[in-house]
Amino acid sequence: EICVAVPAPYLSFVRQNLPAHIHVAAQNCYKVSKGAFTGEISSAMIKDNGCNWVVLGHSERRHVFNETDKLIGEKVKHALDEGLSVIACIGEKLEEREAGQTNEVCFRQLQTIVDNVTDWQRVVVAYEPVWAIGTGKVATPEQAQEVHSALRKWLVDHVSAEVSASLRILYGGSVNGTNCTNLAKLPDVDGFLVGGASLKPEFVSIINARK
């Protein structure tokens, strides 16, 4: 399954020019349907453009725009209530990893998402270590698998074994055409959240990494 997330002004253009089997997602969505929220994008606007996915909680929304876990949880609930499918992002900063807080941070962020999910079939979780986004650094396969495995175990304890087994957990963080093959072999990595490499020809290699 392929989904491309584009800036809001290009949602309609991209949706009209890609085949139907490729999903198109917005990169953000506010927590209410309408109101005086200048510059925001609503679920209705996303659907008006023929799109049915949205990325929420991306690290840049968290750390550049200071979105809190609570706000992201509210956005997840609203998007699901409005019929959108959600790619919910979690991940730790470099100082948090170095302090041994990776699981603590990821579990806290995931808890707020879990509290607001009504339909797990329309949710994908993306683990994106913030220190590996756009830096050229990438988590080793062992580091990625360790976190993904810990997330699945946490889901067994806090949601259900069924959700833990069926939920798709993506890895995001400087994925490229060179490292994608080894990452795709990991048992708990179900796909990728791709940034800069999605604008390059190697994106095709990443899409086909599991074949």
XYZ file of N, CA, C and O in Angstrom:
844
model
N 0.849 -1.189 0.000
C 0.000 0.000 0.000
C 0.888 1.244 0.000
O 1.843 1.333 0.766
N 0.570 2.201 -0.863
C 1.381 3.409 -1.017
C 0.521 4.632 -0.705
O -0.616 4.736 -1.171
N 1.083 5.537 0.078
C 0.390 6.781 0.414
C 1.403 7.903 0.355
O 2.482 7.811 0.966
N 1.085 8.966 -0.373
C 1.975 10.123 -0.434
C 1.320 11.282 0.311
O 0.130 11.556 0.144
N 2.105 11.932 1.155
C 1.604 13.047 1.961
C 2.189 14.338 1.422
O 3.414 14.519 1.421
N 1.313 15.226 0.968
C 1.778 16.437 0.287
C 1.259 17.681 1.004
O 0.275 17.617 1.745
N 1.920 18.828 0.802
C 1.417 20.076 1.394
C -0.008 20.373 0.929
O -0.399 20.036 -0.201
N -0.759 21.021 1.785
C -2.185 21.238 1.545
C -2.514 21.862 0.181
O -3.482 21.443 -0.463
N -1.732 22.857 -0.313
C -2.120 23.466 -1.593
C -2.076 22.502 -2.780
O -2.663 22.783 -3.826
N -1.389 21.367 -2.610
C -1.211 20.454 -3.730
C -2.053 19.185 -3.611
O -1.942 18.286 -4.454
N -2.905 19.096 -2.598
C -3.697 17.882 -2.401
C -4.541 17.550 -3.632
O -4.543 16.415 -4.118
N -5.273 18.521 -4.131
C -6.166 18.278 -5.261
C -5.381 17.892 -6.511
O -5.734 16.935 -7.208
N -4.310 18.618 -6.791
C -3.507 18.347 -7.987
C -2.931 16.938 -7.950
O -3.009 16.190 -8.939
N -2.361 16.565 -6.801
C -1.739 15.239 -6.697
C -2.796 14.152 -6.773
O -2.618 13.133 -7.454
N -3.934 14.362 -6.086
C -4.991 13.355 -6.124
C -5.486 13.128 -7.554
O -5.762 11.991 -7.957
N -5.605 14.195 -8.320
C -6.114 14.093 -9.679
C -5.116 13.450 -10.635
O -5.496 12.935 -11.686
N -3.841 13.471 -10.258
C -2.817 13.002 -11.188
C -2.155 11.683 -10.798
O -1.267 11.209 -11.521
N -2.586 11.105 -9.696
C -2.079 9.782 -9.317
C -3.178 8.744 -9.497
O -4.359 9.045 -9.341
N -2.815 7.509 -9.804
C -3.827 6.457 -9.924
C -4.527 6.208 -8.592
O -3.967 6.481 -7.517
N -5.709 5.676 -8.655
C -6.555 5.547 -7.467
C -5.955 4.645 -6.397
O -6.243 4.807 -5.212
N -5.104 3.683 -6.807
C -4.564 2.759 -5.807
C -3.474 3.398 -4.941
O -3.059 2.813 -3.937
N -3.017 4.586 -5.299
C -2.063 5.327 -4.469
C -2.843 6.348 -3.648
O -3.503 7.228 -4.202
N -2.786 6.210 -2.332
C -3.505 7.125 -1.453
C -2.774 8.462 -1.360
O -1.547 8.536 -1.526
N -3.523 9.511 -1.055
C -2.940 10.833 -0.847
C -3.344 11.333 0.531
O -4.522 11.273 0.908
N -2.369 11.804 1.291
C -2.599 12.250 2.662
C -2.247 13.717 2.817
O -1.339 14.228 2.162
N -2.965 14.375 3.714
C -2.556 15.705 4.171
C -1.471 15.536 5.231
O -1.358 14.484 5.863
N -0.677 16.575 5.429
C 0.414 16.507 6.399
C -0.011 16.986 7.787
O 0.785 16.927 8.737
N -1.257 17.423 7.906
C -1.747 17.951 9.176
C -3.257 18.127 9.064
O -3.817 18.137 7.973
N -3.905 18.250 10.205
C -5.343 18.493 10.247
C -5.688 19.000 11.638
O -5.140 18.507 12.631
N -6.586 19.969 11.725
C -6.931 20.494 13.050
C -7.931 19.581 13.750
O -8.447 18.627 13.170
N -8.228 19.883 15.010
C -8.995 18.974 15.863
C -10.501 19.213 15.837
O -11.242 18.483 16.506
N -10.954 20.225 15.107
C -12.389 20.485 15.002
C -12.760 20.704 13.541
O -11.911 21.011 12.710
N -14.047 20.572 13.251
C -14.506 20.619 11.860
C -14.459 22.012 11.254
O -14.148 22.183 10.079
N -14.809 23.027 12.060
C -14.879 24.373 11.502
C -14.728 25.397 12.617
O -14.844 25.087 13.801
N -14.454 26.638 12.199
C -14.279 27.720 13.162
C -13.234 28.693 12.674
O -12.709 28.577 11.558
N -12.925 29.681 13.510
C -11.957 30.723 13.149
C -10.549 30.270 13.519
O -10.027 30.599 14.579
N -9.955 29.482 12.635
C -8.611 28.949 12.870
C -7.758 29.236 11.641
O -7.396 28.332 10.883
N -7.454 30.511 11.443
C -6.777 30.972 10.236
C -5.506 30.176 9.969
O -4.675 30.006 10.855
N -5.390 29.706 8.739
C -4.196 28.988 8.322
C -4.251 27.500 8.544
O -3.387 26.764 8.037
N -5.238 27.017 9.287
C -5.342 25.583 9.536
C -6.087 24.887 8.396
O -6.723 25.524 7.565
N -6.014 23.567 8.412
C -6.731 22.750 7.442
C -7.643 21.798 8.210
O -7.261 21.261 9.254
N -8.852 21.619 7.711
C -9.826 20.780 8.402
C -9.992 19.446 7.691
O -9.593 19.272 6.536
N -10.616 18.510 8.398
C -10.900 17.202 7.807
C -11.789 17.342 6.571
O -11.606 16.633 5.576
N -12.747 18.275 6.646
C -13.649 18.478 5.501
C -12.880 18.954 4.275
O -13.173 18.537 3.143
N -11.898 19.825 4.476
C -11.091 20.305 3.358
C -10.306 19.160 2.721
O -10.182 19.078 1.493
N -9.775 18.278 3.563
C -9.025 17.137 3.053
C -9.933 16.262 2.194
O -9.580 15.878 1.073
N -11.118 15.978 2.698
C -12.051 15.124 1.958
C -12.567 15.825 0.701
O -12.800 15.168 -0.329
N -12.734 17.142 0.765
C -13.165 17.894 -0.423
C -12.169 17.752 -1.572
O -12.527 17.894 -2.743
N -10.911 17.495 -1.225
C -9.870 17.326 -2.235
C -9.718 15.868 -2.673
O -8.779 15.531 -3.385
N -10.644 15.026 -2.222
C -10.629 13.633 -2.636
C -9.644 12.754 -1.896
O -9.336 11.644 -2.334
N -9.161 13.245 -0.751
C -8.143 12.507 0.006
C -8.754 11.913 1.273
O -9.711 12.461 1.835
N -8.173 10.805 1.743
C -8.759 10.120 2.895
C -7.741 9.725 3.963
O -8.047 8.930 4.847
N -6.536 10.270 3.877
C -5.499 9.998 4.877
C -4.940 11.313 5.411
O -4.967 12.343 4.730
N -4.395 11.258 6.633
C -3.720 12.418 7.211
C -2.589 11.950 8.115
O -2.718 10.939 8.820
N -1.475 12.663 8.071
C -0.340 12.421 8.970
C -0.506 13.338 10.179
O -0.693 14.554 10.024
N -0.443 12.773 11.377
C -0.595 13.563 12.599
C 0.549 13.271 13.562
O 1.024 12.137 13.655
N 0.991 14.302 14.267
C 2.029 14.136 15.269
C 3.434 14.031 14.726
O 4.348 13.595 15.434
N 3.646 14.432 13.468
C 5.002 14.398 12.916
C 5.936 15.195 13.821
O 5.545 16.178 14.453
N 7.180 14.772 13.875
C 8.126 15.388 14.813
C 8.243 16.892 14.625
O 8.441 17.634 15.597
N 8.106 17.362 13.394
C 8.203 18.807 13.181
C 6.970 19.529 13.716
O 7.064 20.663 14.178
N 5.818 18.881 13.677
C 4.628 19.471 14.310
C 4.816 19.515 15.824
O 4.392 20.465 16.493
N 5.440 18.492 16.375
C 5.665 18.453 17.819
C 6.712 19.463 18.260
O 6.511 20.208 19.232
N 7.852 19.511 17.549
C 9.002 20.233 18.078
C 9.228 21.605 17.449
O 9.891 22.450 18.053
N 8.690 21.845 16.264
C 8.769 23.174 15.662
C 7.535 23.996 16.023
O 7.631 25.165 16.399
N 6.370 23.339 15.959
C 5.114 24.049 16.228
C 4.569 23.769 17.630
O 3.455 24.173 17.956
N 5.361 23.055 18.423
C 5.052 22.847 19.851
C 3.698 22.178 20.090
O 3.011 22.499 21.067
N 3.312 21.260 19.223
C 2.080 20.512 19.457
C 2.295 19.506 20.585
O 3.278 18.771 20.603
N 1.370 19.476 21.516
C 1.482 18.607 22.677
C 0.894 17.221 22.379
O 0.140 17.043 21.421
N 1.229 16.271 23.240
C 0.625 14.941 23.115
C -0.897 15.050 23.156
O -1.601 14.368 22.397
N -1.405 15.886 24.048
C -2.855 16.046 24.201
C -3.498 16.537 22.911
O -4.525 15.996 22.466
N -2.916 17.554 22.294
C -3.467 18.093 21.048
C -3.422 17.043 19.943
O -4.387 16.885 19.184
N -2.331 16.330 19.853
C -2.218 15.311 18.813
C -3.259 14.220 19.019
O -3.886 13.742 18.069
N -3.484 13.844 20.270
C -4.532 12.868 20.566
C -5.898 13.360 20.134
O -6.701 12.605 19.559
N -6.169 14.636 20.392
C -7.453 15.226 19.989
C -7.591 15.242 18.471
O -8.678 15.007 17.921
N -6.492 15.509 17.783
C -6.515 15.499 16.320
C -6.788 14.097 15.785
O -7.548 13.922 14.820
N -6.168 13.101 16.403
C -6.377 11.718 15.986
C -7.851 11.340 16.132
O -8.460 10.765 15.216
N -8.425 11.656 17.273
C -9.831 11.329 17.511
C -10.735 12.000 16.482
O -11.629 11.369 15.902
N -10.494 13.297 16.249
C -11.342 14.029 15.308
C -11.207 13.466 13.900
O -12.217 13.268 13.202
N -9.987 13.199 13.461
C -9.780 12.684 12.106
C -10.492 11.351 11.919
O -11.153 11.119 10.897
N -10.383 10.475 12.913
C -11.054 9.182 12.818
C -12.568 9.343 12.834
O -13.285 8.684 12.074
N -13.057 10.229 13.698
C -14.500 10.481 13.762
C -15.037 11.001 12.433
O -16.196 10.764 12.084
N -14.184 11.714 11.696
C -14.601 12.290 10.419
C -14.364 11.346 9.239
O -14.556 11.732 8.087
N -13.919 10.125 9.523
C -13.780 9.129 8.466
C -12.427 9.072 7.783
O -12.261 8.334 6.806
N -11.458 9.838 8.285
C -10.119 9.792 7.714
C -9.332 8.629 8.306
O -9.603 8.181 9.418
N -8.338 8.154 7.572
C -7.362 7.218 8.097
C -6.135 8.014 8.551
O -5.820 9.058 7.959
N -5.457 7.523 9.587
C -4.417 8.319 10.253
C -3.073 7.596 10.268
O -3.008 6.398 10.589
N -2.027 8.325 9.924
C -0.657 7.896 10.186
C -0.182 8.722 11.378
O 0.037 9.934 11.266
N -0.097 8.092 12.543
C 0.253 8.779 13.785
C 1.731 8.561 14.095
O 2.192 7.419 14.159
N 2.455 9.658 14.281
C 3.902 9.584 14.442
C 4.330 9.728 15.904
O 3.764 10.528 16.655
N 5.337 8.945 16.266
C 5.949 9.041 17.587
C 7.465 8.941 17.419
O 7.945 8.491 16.385
N 8.210 9.363 18.452
C 9.665 9.222 18.377
C 10.375 10.143 19.334
O 9.852 11.183 19.733
N 11.591 9.746 19.674
C 12.369 10.470 20.679
C 13.433 11.373 20.052
O 13.899 11.118 18.933
N 13.803 12.424 20.794
C 14.897 13.307 20.396
C 16.229 12.684 20.814
O 16.272 11.742 21.611
N 17.327 13.237 20.296
C 18.650 12.671 20.565
C 18.957 12.643 22.054
O 19.431 11.632 22.581
N 18.670 13.743 22.755
C 18.992 13.791 24.185
C 18.172 12.778 24.974
O 18.631 12.256 26.006
N 16.973 12.484 24.493
C 16.135 11.493 25.171
C 16.672 10.078 24.951
O 16.674 9.253 25.870
N 17.159 9.818 23.741
C 17.775 8.510 23.491
C 19.032 8.349 24.323
O 19.254 7.289 24.936
N 19.870 9.380 24.356
C 21.124 9.293 25.106
C 20.887 9.144 26.601
O 21.731 8.596 27.321
N 19.714 9.619 27.071
C 19.373 9.500 28.486
C 18.655 8.190 28.795
O 18.221 7.968 29.934
N 18.540 7.320 27.782
C 17.884 6.036 27.986
C 16.377 6.139 28.116
O 15.738 5.271 28.721
N 15.785 7.193 27.541
C 14.356 7.451 27.702
C 13.530 7.108 26.455
O 12.360 7.472 26.365
N 14.120 6.402 25.505
C 13.428 6.134 24.244
C 12.065 5.484 24.464
O 11.040 5.974 23.980
N 12.036 4.380 25.199
C 10.764 3.688 25.408
C 9.782 4.537 26.192
O 8.582 4.585 25.867
N 10.270 5.225 27.214
C 9.394 6.075 28.030
C 8.700 7.122 27.177
O 7.484 7.345 27.286
N 9.469 7.785 26.311
C 8.912 8.835 25.456
C 7.926 8.246 24.454
O 6.807 8.751 24.278
N 8.317 7.158 23.801
C 7.450 6.557 22.782
C 6.165 6.011 23.393
O 5.085 6.163 22.814
N 6.274 5.392 24.560
C 5.076 4.849 25.206
C 4.132 5.977 25.631
O 2.916 5.840 25.514
N 4.702 7.077 26.114
C 3.859 8.216 26.519
C 3.116 8.793 25.317
O 1.910 9.060 25.388
N 3.825 8.976 24.227
C 3.191 9.513 23.029
C 2.151 8.537 22.480
O 1.070 8.947 22.041
N 2.468 7.242 22.518
C 1.544 6.242 21.998
C 0.288 6.140 22.866
O -0.813 5.923 22.346
N 0.440 6.333 24.174
C -0.715 6.247 25.064
C -1.773 7.275 24.692
O -2.974 6.976 24.673
N -1.339 8.486 24.372
C -2.290 9.535 24.011
C -3.012 9.199 22.711
O -4.181 9.539 22.541
N -2.324 8.532 21.810
C -2.961 8.097 20.567
C -3.955 6.973 20.863
O -5.111 7.008 20.410
N -3.515 5.982 21.633
C -4.369 4.846 21.989
C -5.668 5.317 22.635
O -6.758 4.801 22.340
N -5.561 6.307 23.504
C -6.737 6.808 24.226
C -7.787 7.395 23.293
O -8.945 7.576 23.696
N -7.384 7.700 22.066
C -8.294 8.395 21.149
C -8.633 7.607 19.886
O -9.284 8.133 18.988
N -8.208 6.364 19.827
C -8.482 5.545 18.643
C -9.803 4.795 18.813
O -10.024 4.137 19.826
N -10.634 4.904 17.811
C -11.917 4.207 17.809
C -11.950 3.070 16.785
O -12.798 2.198 16.881
N -11.049 3.107 15.811
C -11.035 2.101 14.759
C -9.589 1.843 14.354
O -9.008 2.597 13.577
N -9.008 0.761 14.872
C -7.595 0.469 14.615
C -7.332 0.099 13.162
O -6.186 0.172 12.703
N -8.348 -0.280 12.424
C -8.140 -0.620 11.017
C -7.802 0.607 10.175
O -7.331 0.472 9.041
N -8.054 1.797 10.722
C -7.745 3.029 9.992
C -6.575 3.793 10.621
O -6.430 4.999 10.422
N -5.739 3.069 11.354
C -4.593 3.708 12.009
C -3.301 2.984 11.646
O -3.240 1.751 11.658
N -2.298 3.769 11.303
C -0.934 3.289 11.125
C -0.062 4.115 12.066
O -0.250 5.327 12.199
N 0.877 3.468 12.737
C 1.812 4.188 13.612
C 3.166 4.254 12.921
O 3.625 3.265 12.331
N 3.803 5.411 12.981
C 5.141 5.576 12.416
C 6.109 5.952 13.529
O 5.906 6.959 14.225
N 7.143 5.130 13.712
C 8.208 5.458 14.662
C 9.290 6.216 13.914
O 9.892 5.703 12.979
N 9.510 7.453 14.307
C 10.524 8.282 13.653
C 11.446 8.864 14.717
O 11.108 9.858 15.366
N 12.620 8.253 14.927
C 13.588 8.841 15.856
C 13.994 10.217 15.345
O 14.514 10.340 14.236
N 13.706 11.240 16.130
C 13.885 12.612 15.662
C 15.326 12.882 15.261
O 15.598 13.633 14.313
N 16.259 12.252 15.956
C 17.687 12.473 15.681
C 18.113 11.907 14.322
O 19.202 12.199 13.840
N 17.246 11.120 13.691
C 17.596 10.500 12.411
C 16.828 11.101 11.244
O 16.906 10.590 10.130
N 16.078 12.178 11.477
C 15.257 12.757 10.414
C 16.019 13.865 9.710
O 16.354 14.887 10.306
N 16.310 13.648 8.446
C 16.974 14.666 7.647
C 18.406 14.934 8.049
O 19.025 15.881 7.565
N 18.967 14.089 8.907
C 20.338 14.308 9.383
C 21.342 13.432 8.655
O 22.547 13.630 8.783
N 20.821 12.445 7.895
C 21.716 11.477 7.277
C 22.013 10.320 8.218
O 22.509 9.273 7.792
N 21.722 10.503 9.497
C 21.869 9.411 10.460
C 20.648 8.516 10.354
O 19.543 8.981 10.094
N 20.855 7.259 10.552
C 19.731 6.322 10.518
C 19.923 5.331 11.657
O 21.046 4.941 11.967
N 18.840 4.978 12.300
C 18.927 3.955 13.328
C 19.425 2.660 12.681
O 19.057 2.340 11.557
N 20.275 1.943 13.381
C 20.702 0.654 12.859
C 19.490 -0.273 12.808
O 18.500 -0.052 13.519
N 19.544 -1.294 11.985
C 18.432 -2.251 11.980
C 18.123 -2.775 13.381
O 16.954 -2.964 13.744
N 19.167 -2.984 14.185
C 18.964 -3.491 15.538
C 18.227 -2.469 16.401
O 17.335 -2.826 17.188
N 18.583 -1.193 16.274
C 17.909 -0.145 17.045
C 16.443 -0.018 16.634
O 15.561 0.112 17.481
N 16.193 -0.055 15.332
C 14.817 0.061 14.849
C 13.982 -1.119 15.328
O 12.866 -0.946 15.840
N 14.509 -2.326 15.186
C 13.766 -3.520 15.598
C 13.506 -3.510 17.103
O 12.422 -3.908 17.564
N 14.477 -3.050 17.880
C 14.321 -3.013 19.335
C 13.125 -2.152 19.737
O 12.307 -2.551 20.580
N 13.009 -0.971 19.133
C 11.901 -0.077 19.474
C 10.578 -0.629 18.950
O 9.569 -0.641 19.664
N 10.558 -1.107 17.726
C 9.323 -1.650 17.154
C 8.824 -2.846 17.973
O 7.618 -2.979 18.220
N 9.748 -3.693 18.383
C 9.368 -4.843 19.205
C 8.806 -4.388 20.546
O 7.799 -4.925 21.028
N 9.440 -3.370 21.148
C 8.964 -2.846 22.432
C 7.571 -2.241 22.290
O 6.719 -2.391 23.180
N 7.313 -1.576 21.169
C 5.989 -0.998 20.931
C 4.932 -2.095 20.828
O 3.832 -1.959 21.383
N 5.256 -3.185 20.149
C 4.284 -4.271 20.016
C 3.989 -4.911 21.383
O 2.832 -5.232 21.692
N 5.026 -5.084 22.197
C 4.818 -5.655 23.524
C 3.963 -4.725 24.382
O 3.094 -5.169 25.136
N 4.200 -3.417 24.258
C 3.407 -2.436 25.007
C 1.948 -2.500 24.562
O 1.033 -2.437 25.385
N 1.721 -2.639 23.271
C 0.356 -2.718 22.756
C -0.367 -3.968 23.260
O -1.563 -3.926 23.528
N 0.348 -5.072 23.389
C -0.259 -6.280 23.946
C -0.792 -5.996 25.346
O -1.912 -6.383 25.705
N 0.014 -5.284 26.143
C -0.345 -5.022 27.540
C -1.407 -3.940 27.696
O -2.189 -3.966 28.649
N -1.451 -2.968 26.762
C -2.306 -1.799 26.949
C -3.484 -1.718 25.976
O -4.386 -0.901 26.180
N -3.470 -2.540 24.940
C -4.604 -2.569 23.999
C -5.075 -4.012 23.857
O -6.012 -4.431 24.518
N -4.406 -4.771 22.997
C -4.732 -6.188 22.853
C -3.678 -6.862 21.990
O -2.970 -6.206 21.217
N -3.605 -8.176 22.117
C -2.675 -8.936 21.286
C -3.059 -8.828 19.813
O -2.197 -8.814 18.929
N -4.363 -8.753 19.554
C -4.846 -8.667 18.173
C -4.377 -7.370 17.521
O -3.894 -7.375 16.378
N -4.543 -6.254 18.232
C -4.105 -4.966 17.680
C -2.591 -4.940 17.514
O -2.056 -4.474 16.506
N -1.871 -5.469 18.500
C -0.414 -5.504 18.418
C 0.055 -6.252 17.180
O 0.999 -5.830 16.503
N -0.613 -7.348 16.871
C -0.201 -8.169 15.733
C -0.599 -7.558 14.391
O 0.126 -7.705 13.398
N -1.745 -6.886 14.363
C -2.268 -6.403 13.081
C -1.844 -4.974 12.743
O -1.828 -4.605 11.560
N -1.504 -4.172 13.754
C -1.166 -2.769 13.504
C 0.111 -2.657 12.678
O 1.128 -3.288 12.983
N 0.066 -1.839 11.650
C 1.263 -1.576 10.859
C 2.086 -0.488 11.541
O 1.585 0.602 11.804
N 3.356 -0.804 11.822
C 4.273 0.155 12.430
C 5.381 0.441 11.421
O 6.161 -0.437 11.054
N 5.416 1.689 10.974
C 6.405 2.112 9.986
C 7.651 2.652 10.676
O 7.588 3.147 11.803
N 8.781 2.565 9.973
C 10.000 3.230 10.446
C 10.253 4.454 9.582
O 10.170 4.383 8.348
N 10.575 5.577 10.206
C 10.904 6.787 9.466
C 12.139 7.452 10.040
O 12.216 7.675 11.241
N 13.098 7.766 9.223
C 14.311 8.429 9.702
C 15.456 8.188 8.747
O 16.195 7.209 8.894
N 15.594 9.057 7.747
C 16.670 8.947 6.744
C 16.667 7.607 6.017
O 17.716 7.043 5.710
N 15.458 7.093 5.736
C 15.354 5.885 4.912
C 15.722 6.243 3.477
O 15.290 7.273 2.950
N 16.546 5.404 2.847
C 16.918 5.670 1.459
C 17.026 4.362 0.684
O 16.781 3.273 1.223
N 17.381 4.479 -0.587
C 17.442 3.302 -1.437
C 18.522 2.321 -1.050
O 18.488 1.159 -1.465
N 19.485 2.763 -0.245
C 20.583 1.882 0.173
C 20.239 1.082 1.420
O 20.491 -0.121 1.496
N 19.633 1.746 2.420
C 19.396 1.053 3.696
C 18.018 0.401 3.790
O 17.739 -0.347 4.730
N 17.137 0.663 2.838
C 15.761 0.192 2.961
C 15.645 -1.331 2.925
O 14.770 -1.908 3.585
N 16.517 -1.994 2.177
C 16.400 -3.442 2.044
C 16.618 -4.145 3.376
O 15.842 -5.028 3.771
N 17.673 -3.746 4.101
C 17.944 -4.369 5.402
C 16.867 -4.021 6.418
O 16.456 -4.865 7.218
N 16.390 -2.775 6.392
C 15.337 -2.384 7.328
C 14.039 -3.139 7.039
O 13.301 -3.505 7.956
N 13.771 -3.390 5.770
C 12.522 -4.064 5.390
C 12.486 -5.522 5.833
O 11.413 -6.121 5.917
N 13.644 -6.092 6.128
C 13.715 -7.488 6.550
C 13.361 -7.673 8.024
O 13.160 -8.801 8.469
N 13.284 -6.583 8.768
C 13.043 -6.688 10.208
C 11.622 -7.181 10.475
O 10.670 -6.716 9.846
N 11.446 -8.078 11.425
C 10.133 -8.701 11.624
C 9.037 -7.756 12.096
O 7.858 -7.993 11.826
N 9.414 -6.669 12.785
C 8.391 -5.766 13.316
C 8.313 -4.436 12.579
O 7.625 -3.518 13.022
N 9.023 -4.312 11.464
C 8.944 -3.115 10.622
C 8.061 -3.432 9.430
O 8.380 -4.306 8.618
N 6.940 -2.728 9.322
C 5.938 -3.043 8.302
C 5.998 -2.139 7.083
O 5.197 -2.300 6.156
N 6.893 -1.174 7.095
C 6.973 -0.229 5.984
C 7.729 1.002 6.433
O 8.353 1.014 7.503
N 7.652 2.059 5.630
C 8.471 3.238 5.898
C 7.680 4.535 5.779
O 6.756 4.643 4.964
N 8.069 5.502 6.595
C 7.637 6.883 6.433
C 8.843 7.614 5.839
O 9.846 7.816 6.532
N 8.753 7.961 4.572
C 9.919 8.439 3.828
C 9.856 9.953 3.656
O 8.812 10.494 3.275
N 10.959 10.620 3.921
C 11.025 12.069 3.772
C 11.694 12.461 2.473
O 11.148 12.310 1.379
N 12.921 12.962 2.581
C 13.635 13.509 1.428
C 13.787 12.544 0.276
O 13.734 12.937 -0.897
N 13.970 11.266 0.587
C 14.173 10.274 -0.474
C 12.932 10.066 -1.331
O 13.020 9.523 -2.429
N 11.774 10.506 -0.825
C 10.547 10.341 -1.618
C 10.523 11.274 -2.825
O 9.692 11.104 -3.726
N 11.410 12.243 -2.847
C 11.486 13.185 -3.967
C 12.549 12.780 -4.986
O 12.823 13.523 -5.929
N 13.145 11.610 -4.790
C 14.218 11.148 -5.657
C 13.828 9.830 -6.321
O 12.944 9.117 -5.837
N 14.489 9.475 -7.408
C 14.162 8.222 -8.094
C 14.263 6.991 -7.187
O 13.559 5.999 -7.412
N 15.122 7.042 -6.168
C 15.292 5.885 -5.288
C 14.015 5.555 -4.509
O 13.916 4.475 -3.903
N 13.041 6.454 -4.526
C 11.771 6.172 -3.844
C 11.143 4.881 -4.369
O 10.507 4.134 -3.623
N 11.339 4.604 -5.651
C 10.792 3.374 -6.236
C 11.429 2.156 -5.571
O 10.747 1.163 -5.278
N 12.723 2.228 -5.303
C 13.413 1.120 -4.633
C 12.885 0.927 -3.222
O 12.742 -0.211 -2.751
N 12.580 2.023 -2.549
C 12.059 1.936 -1.189
C 10.676 1.287 -1.207
O 10.358 0.433 -0.365
N 9.822 1.711 -2.131
C 8.491 1.131 -2.252
C 8.580 -0.383 -2.462
O 7.773 -1.142 -1.903
N 9.560 -0.819 -3.240
C 9.675 -2.237 -3.580
C 10.608 -3.002 -2.659
O 10.940 -4.163 -2.929
N 10.994 -2.396 -1.531
C 12.015 -3.005 -0.665
C 11.607 -4.352 -0.099
O 12.453 -5.198 0.189
N 10.317 -4.575 0.069
C 9.862 -5.832 0.665
C 9.585 -6.921 -0.368
O 9.180 -8.029 0.007
N 9.777 -6.615 -1.619
C 9.507 -7.610 -2.670
C 10.690 -8.552 -2.839
O 11.822 -8.180 -2.617
